[in-house]
Amino acid sequence: MTTPGELVFVAPKAKRPPQHLADLDPAERANLARELNVPAFRIEQIAHHYFERFEIDPDVMTDLPAADRKQWIEAVLPMLLTPVHTITCDNETTAKQLWRLHDGVMVESVVMRYPERATVCISSQAGCGMNCPFCATGQAGLTRNLSTGEIVDQVVAAARLLQEGGVGGSPVRLSNVVFMGMGEPLANYKAVMGALRRLTDKDSHGLGLSRRSITVSTVGLVPRIDQLIEENLPVRLAVSLHAPDDELRDTLVPVNTRWKVSEVLEAADRYSRSTGRRYSIEYALIRDINDQGWRADMFAWFT
Ligand code: SF4
């Protein structure tokens, strides 16, 4: 439901990605079992392989009947992300992965290994409609929203890569997820909420990650921040501010013409009070644009 004056972000229509286990909540998974005429406990076994072992290869799922395995996996875990290219840097502790989706659209995710944690930065949209002039993704515009499955599958792929020792040279568990890749997560609200539930649900219903280890970054879609408060999903919130004054922020983050700096920070304060989570502020320093001392003072005064 929209309120008068609220901007509505409409993604271009595209052929929907294939339905994937990660798109479904437990009730929908039971429906899928009935549709496929597969015993429900078999779907749960597949979910265990996918969410807890990050496994997608039917050949190693030896607890499933050999005659049905391949066909079931094709139906329940269709290939959503095809790897195109991986670049490693920072002494092999960072891996930037480029994926092709079912319709040829490309998205990126980045896996980062630190001494005390392993983080994946994921995309929530292909492109972005927010049009921030300093951002290459924004300049290309929005191609389409990602599905819940396409978002979750980036995380599962990162967890698998880390488990195999593919980043930093030794196996490690994925600990953190940040929605800071391509797209504005709160403009793809429904799919991102589904992804947050799959990432935090436990016992083969999801990856069982801690809510405090997940960060959703937004340019400040105020009604969606308020909606997120109601979800009972107290993940961390990050606000991409980039300027403390409306005059400059109107140009750096064009959605500021709709929700001003003070409104965005008030919404973040409401989120913080309601969830008990401190929020963070992102500020990309751009030489001679937003790096003046008086803006730093203004920023400090706000926070
Ligand atoms: S919201 Fe983020 S991804 Fe979108 S244009 Fe702005 S900086 Fe780029």
Coordinates of N, CA and C in Angstrom, one line a residue, residues 83-208:
P83 N 28.4 -19.0 -12.7 CA 29.6 -18.2 -12.5 C 30.2 -17.8 -13.8
V84 N 30.5 -16.5 -14.0 CA 31.1 -16.0 -15.2 C 32.6 -15.8 -15.0
H85 N 32.9 -15.2 -13.8 CA 34.3 -14.7 -13.6 C 34.5 -14.5 -12.1
T86 N 35.6 -14.9 -11.6 CA 36.0 -14.5 -10.2 C 37.3 -13.9 -10.2
I87 N 37.4 -12.7 -9.5 CA 38.7 -12.0 -9.4 C 39.1 -12.1 -7.9
T88 N 40.3 -12.5 -7.6 CA 40.7 -12.4 -6.2 C 41.8 -11.3 -6.0
C89 N 41.8 -10.7 -4.9 CA 42.7 -9.6 -4.6 C 43.0 -9.6 -3.1
D90 N 43.7 -8.6 -2.6 CA 44.0 -8.4 -1.2 C 44.7 -9.7 -0.7
N91 N 45.7 -10.2 -1.4 CA 46.4 -11.4 -0.9 C 45.4 -12.6 -0.8
E92 N 44.5 -12.7 -1.8 CA 43.6 -13.8 -1.9 C 42.6 -13.8 -0.8
T93 N 42.4 -12.7 -0.1 CA 41.4 -12.7 1.0 C 40.1 -12.1 0.5
T94 N 40.0 -11.6 -0.7 CA 38.8 -11.1 -1.3 C 38.5 -11.7 -2.6
A95 N 37.3 -12.2 -2.8 CA 36.9 -12.8 -4.1 C 35.7 -12.0 -4.6
K96 N 35.8 -11.4 -5.8 CA 34.7 -10.7 -6.4 C 34.1 -11.7 -7.5
Q97 N 32.8 -12.0 -7.3 CA 32.2 -13.0 -8.2 C 31.2 -12.3 -9.1
L98 N 31.3 -12.6 -10.4 CA 30.3 -12.1 -11.4 C 29.4 -13.3 -11.8
W99 N 28.1 -13.1 -11.7 CA 27.1 -14.2 -12.0 C 26.3 -13.8 -13.2
R100 N 25.9 -14.8 -14.0 CA 24.9 -14.6 -15.0 C 23.6 -15.3 -14.5
L101 N 22.5 -14.5 -14.6 CA 21.2 -15.0 -14.1 C 20.5 -15.7 -15.3
H102 N 19.3 -16.3 -15.1 CA 18.7 -17.2 -16.1 C 18.4 -16.4 -17.4
D103 N 18.2 -15.1 -17.3 CA 17.8 -14.3 -18.4 C 19.0 -13.5 -19.0
G104 N 20.2 -13.9 -18.6 CA 21.4 -13.2 -19.1 C 21.9 -12.0 -18.4
V105 N 21.1 -11.6 -17.4 CA 21.5 -10.4 -16.6 C 22.6 -10.7 -15.7
M106 N 23.5 -9.8 -15.5 CA 24.7 -10.0 -14.7 C 24.6 -9.3 -13.3
V107 N 25.0 -10.0 -12.3 CA 25.1 -9.3 -10.9 C 26.5 -9.7 -10.3
E108 N 26.8 -9.0 -9.2 CA 28.1 -9.3 -8.6 C 27.9 -9.5 -7.1
S109 N 28.7 -10.4 -6.5 CA 28.8 -10.4 -5.1 C 30.3 -10.5 -4.7
V110 N 30.7 -10.1 -3.5 CA 32.1 -10.0 -3.1 C 32.2 -10.7 -1.7
V111 N 33.1 -11.7 -1.6 CA 33.4 -12.4 -0.4 C 34.7 -11.9 0.2
M112 N 34.6 -11.5 1.5 CA 35.8 -10.9 2.1 C 36.1 -11.6 3.4
R113 N 37.4 -12.0 3.5 CA 37.8 -12.8 4.7 C 38.7 -11.9 5.5
Y114 N 38.3 -11.8 6.8 CA 39.0 -11.0 7.8 C 39.5 -11.9 8.9
P115 N 40.5 -11.4 9.7 CA 40.9 -12.3 10.8 C 39.8 -12.9 11.7
E116 N 38.8 -12.1 11.9 CA 37.8 -12.5 12.9 C 36.4 -12.8 12.3
R117 N 36.3 -12.6 11.0 CA 35.0 -12.9 10.3 C 35.1 -13.1 8.8
A118 N 34.1 -13.6 8.2 CA 34.0 -13.8 6.8 C 32.7 -13.2 6.3
T119 N 32.7 -12.3 5.4 CA 31.5 -11.5 5.0 C 31.3 -11.6 3.5
V120 N 30.0 -11.7 3.1 CA 29.7 -11.6 1.7 C 28.8 -10.3 1.5
C121 N 29.2 -9.6 0.5 CA 28.4 -8.4 0.1 C 27.6 -8.8 -1.1
I122 N 26.3 -8.7 -1.0 CA 25.4 -9.3 -2.1 C 24.6 -8.2 -2.8
S123 N 24.1 -8.5 -4.0 CA 23.2 -7.6 -4.7 C 21.8 -8.0 -4.5
S124 N 20.9 -7.0 -4.5 CA 19.5 -7.2 -4.3 C 18.7 -6.9 -5.6
Q125 N 19.3 -6.2 -6.5 CA 18.7 -5.8 -7.8 C 19.8 -5.9 -8.8
A126 N 19.4 -6.1 -10.1 CA 20.3 -6.0 -11.2 C 20.2 -4.6 -11.7
G127 N 21.3 -3.8 -11.5 CA 21.2 -2.4 -11.7 C 20.6 -1.7 -10.5
C128 N 20.2 -0.4 -10.6 CA 19.6 0.3 -9.5 C 18.9 1.5 -10.1
G129 N 17.7 1.8 -9.5 CA 17.0 2.9 -10.0 C 17.2 4.2 -9.2
M130 N 18.1 4.2 -8.3 CA 18.3 5.4 -7.4 C 19.1 6.5 -8.1
N131 N 19.9 6.2 -9.1 CA 20.5 7.2 -10.0 C 21.5 8.1 -9.3
C132 N 22.2 7.5 -8.3 CA 23.2 8.4 -7.6 C 24.4 8.6 -8.6
P133 N 24.7 9.9 -8.8 CA 25.6 10.2 -10.0 C 27.0 9.7 -9.8
F134 N 27.5 9.4 -8.6 CA 28.9 8.9 -8.3 C 29.0 7.4 -8.5
C135 N 27.8 6.7 -8.8 CA 27.8 5.2 -8.7 C 27.6 4.7 -10.1
A136 N 28.5 3.8 -10.5 CA 28.4 3.2 -11.9 C 27.1 2.4 -12.0
T137 N 26.7 1.7 -11.0 CA 25.5 0.9 -11.0 C 24.3 1.8 -11.3
G138 N 24.3 2.9 -10.5 CA 23.1 3.8 -10.7 C 23.0 4.4 -12.1
Q139 N 24.2 4.6 -12.7 CA 24.2 5.2 -14.0 C 23.6 4.3 -15.1
A140 N 23.7 3.0 -14.8 CA 23.1 2.0 -15.8 C 21.6 1.8 -15.6
G141 N 21.0 2.4 -14.5 CA 19.6 2.2 -14.3 C 19.2 0.8 -13.8
L142 N 17.9 0.6 -13.5 CA 17.5 -0.6 -13.0 C 17.1 -1.6 -14.1
T143 N 17.7 -2.8 -14.1 CA 17.3 -3.8 -15.1 C 16.1 -4.6 -14.5
R144 N 16.3 -5.2 -13.3 CA 15.1 -5.8 -12.7 C 15.5 -6.1 -11.2
N145 N 14.4 -6.4 -10.5 CA 14.6 -6.9 -9.1 C 15.1 -8.4 -9.1
L146 N 15.9 -8.8 -8.1 CA 16.2 -10.2 -8.0 C 15.2 -10.9 -7.2
S147 N 15.0 -12.1 -7.4 CA 14.1 -12.9 -6.6 C 14.7 -13.3 -5.2
T148 N 13.9 -13.7 -4.3 CA 14.5 -14.2 -3.0 C 15.5 -15.2 -3.2
G149 N 15.2 -16.2 -4.1 CA 16.2 -17.3 -4.4 C 17.5 -16.8 -4.9
E150 N 17.4 -15.8 -5.8 CA 18.7 -15.3 -6.4 C 19.5 -14.5 -5.4
I151 N 18.8 -13.9 -4.4 CA 19.6 -13.2 -3.4 C 20.2 -14.3 -2.4
V152 N 19.4 -15.2 -2.0 CA 19.9 -16.2 -1.0 C 21.0 -17.0 -1.7
D153 N 20.9 -17.4 -2.9 CA 21.8 -18.2 -3.6 C 23.2 -17.6 -3.7
Q154 N 23.3 -16.3 -3.7 CA 24.6 -15.6 -3.6 C 25.3 -15.9 -2.3
V155 N 24.5 -15.9 -1.2 CA 25.0 -16.2 0.1 C 25.4 -17.6 0.2
V156 N 24.6 -18.5 -0.3 CA 25.0 -20.0 -0.2 C 26.3 -20.2 -1.0
A157 N 26.4 -19.6 -2.2 CA 27.6 -19.7 -3.0 C 28.8 -19.2 -2.2
A158 N 28.7 -18.1 -1.5 CA 29.8 -17.6 -0.7 C 30.1 -18.5 0.4
A159 N 29.1 -19.1 1.1 CA 29.4 -20.0 2.2 C 30.1 -21.3 1.7
R160 N 29.7 -21.7 0.5 CA 30.3 -22.9 -0.1 C 31.8 -22.6 -0.4
L161 N 32.0 -21.4 -1.0 CA 33.4 -21.0 -1.4 C 34.3 -21.0 -0.2
L162 N 33.8 -20.4 0.9 CA 34.5 -20.2 2.2 C 34.8 -21.6 2.8
Q163 N 33.7 -22.4 2.8 CA 33.8 -23.8 3.3 C 34.9 -24.6 2.6
E164 N 35.1 -24.4 1.3 CA 36.1 -25.1 0.5 C 37.4 -24.5 0.6
G165 N 37.6 -23.4 1.4 CA 38.9 -22.8 1.6 C 39.3 -21.9 0.4
G166 N 38.2 -21.5 -0.4 CA 38.5 -20.7 -1.6 C 38.8 -19.3 -1.4
V167 N 38.7 -18.8 -0.2 CA 39.1 -17.4 0.1 C 40.0 -17.4 1.4
G168 N 41.2 -17.0 1.2 CA 42.1 -16.9 2.4 C 42.9 -18.2 2.6
G169 N 42.6 -19.3 1.8 CA 43.5 -20.5 1.8 C 43.1 -21.6 2.8
S170 N 42.1 -21.4 3.7 CA 41.7 -22.4 4.6 C 40.2 -22.3 4.8
P171 N 39.5 -23.4 5.1 CA 38.0 -23.4 5.3 C 37.6 -22.5 6.5
V172 N 36.5 -21.8 6.3 CA 36.0 -21.0 7.4 C 34.5 -20.8 7.2
R173 N 33.7 -20.6 8.2 CA 32.3 -20.4 8.1 C 32.0 -19.0 7.8
L174 N 31.0 -18.8 6.9 CA 30.5 -17.5 6.6 C 29.8 -16.9 7.9
S175 N 30.2 -15.7 8.2 CA 29.6 -15.1 9.5 C 28.7 -13.9 9.2
N176 N 29.0 -13.1 8.2 CA 28.3 -11.9 8.0 C 27.8 -11.7 6.6
V177 N 26.6 -11.0 6.4 CA 26.1 -10.7 5.1 C 25.7 -9.2 5.1
V178 N 26.2 -8.5 4.1 CA 25.8 -7.1 3.9 C 25.1 -6.9 2.6
F179 N 24.0 -6.2 2.6 CA 23.3 -5.9 1.4 C 23.8 -4.5 0.9
M180 N 25.0 -4.6 0.3 CA 25.6 -3.3 -0.1 C 26.2 -3.5 -1.5
G181 N 25.7 -4.5 -2.2 CA 26.1 -4.7 -3.6 C 25.2 -3.9 -4.5
M182 N 24.9 -4.4 -5.7 CA 24.1 -3.7 -6.7 C 22.7 -3.6 -6.1
G183 N 22.1 -2.4 -6.3 CA 20.7 -2.2 -5.9 C 20.4 -1.6 -4.6
E184 N 19.2 -1.1 -4.4 CA 18.7 -0.5 -3.2 C 17.8 -1.6 -2.6
P185 N 18.2 -2.3 -1.5 CA 17.4 -3.4 -1.0 C 16.0 -3.1 -0.6
L186 N 15.7 -1.9 -0.1 CA 14.4 -1.6 0.4 C 13.5 -1.3 -0.8
A187 N 14.0 -1.1 -2.0 CA 13.2 -0.9 -3.2 C 12.8 -2.3 -3.8
N188 N 13.4 -3.4 -3.3 CA 12.9 -4.7 -3.7 C 12.5 -5.4 -2.4
Y189 N 11.5 -4.8 -1.7 CA 11.2 -5.1 -0.3 C 10.8 -6.5 -0.1
K190 N 9.8 -7.0 -0.9 CA 9.3 -8.3 -0.6 C 10.3 -9.4 -0.7
A191 N 11.1 -9.3 -1.8 CA 12.1 -10.4 -2.1 C 13.2 -10.3 -1.0
V192 N 13.6 -9.1 -0.6 CA 14.6 -9.0 0.4 C 14.1 -9.5 1.8
M193 N 12.8 -9.2 2.1 CA 12.3 -9.7 3.4 C 12.3 -11.3 3.4
G194 N 11.9 -11.9 2.2 CA 12.0 -13.3 2.1 C 13.4 -13.8 2.3
A195 N 14.4 -13.1 1.7 CA 15.8 -13.5 1.8 C 16.2 -13.4 3.3
L196 N 15.8 -12.3 4.0 CA 16.2 -12.1 5.4 C 15.7 -13.3 6.2
R197 N 14.5 -13.7 5.9 CA 13.9 -14.9 6.7 C 14.7 -16.2 6.4
R198 N 15.0 -16.4 5.1 CA 15.7 -17.6 4.8 C 17.1 -17.6 5.4
L199 N 17.8 -16.4 5.4 CA 19.1 -16.3 5.9 C 19.2 -16.6 7.4
T200 N 18.1 -16.2 8.1 CA 18.1 -16.3 9.6 C 17.3 -17.5 10.1
D201 N 16.4 -18.1 9.3 CA 15.7 -19.3 9.8 C 16.7 -20.4 10.1
K202 N 16.3 -21.3 11.1 CA 17.2 -22.3 11.5 C 16.6 -23.7 11.1
D203 N 17.3 -24.7 11.4 CA 16.9 -26.1 11.3 C 16.5 -26.5 9.9
S204 N 17.3 -26.3 9.0 CA 17.1 -26.6 7.5 C 16.0 -25.7 6.9
H205 N 15.4 -24.8 7.6 CA 14.5 -23.8 7.0 C 15.3 -22.6 6.4
G206 N 16.5 -22.5 6.8 CA 17.4 -21.4 6.3 C 18.8 -21.6 6.8
L207 N 19.6 -20.6 6.6 CA 21.0 -20.7 6.9 C 21.3 -20.5 8.4
G208 N 20.4 -20.0 9.2 CA 20.6 -19.9 10.6 C 21.6 -18.8 11.0

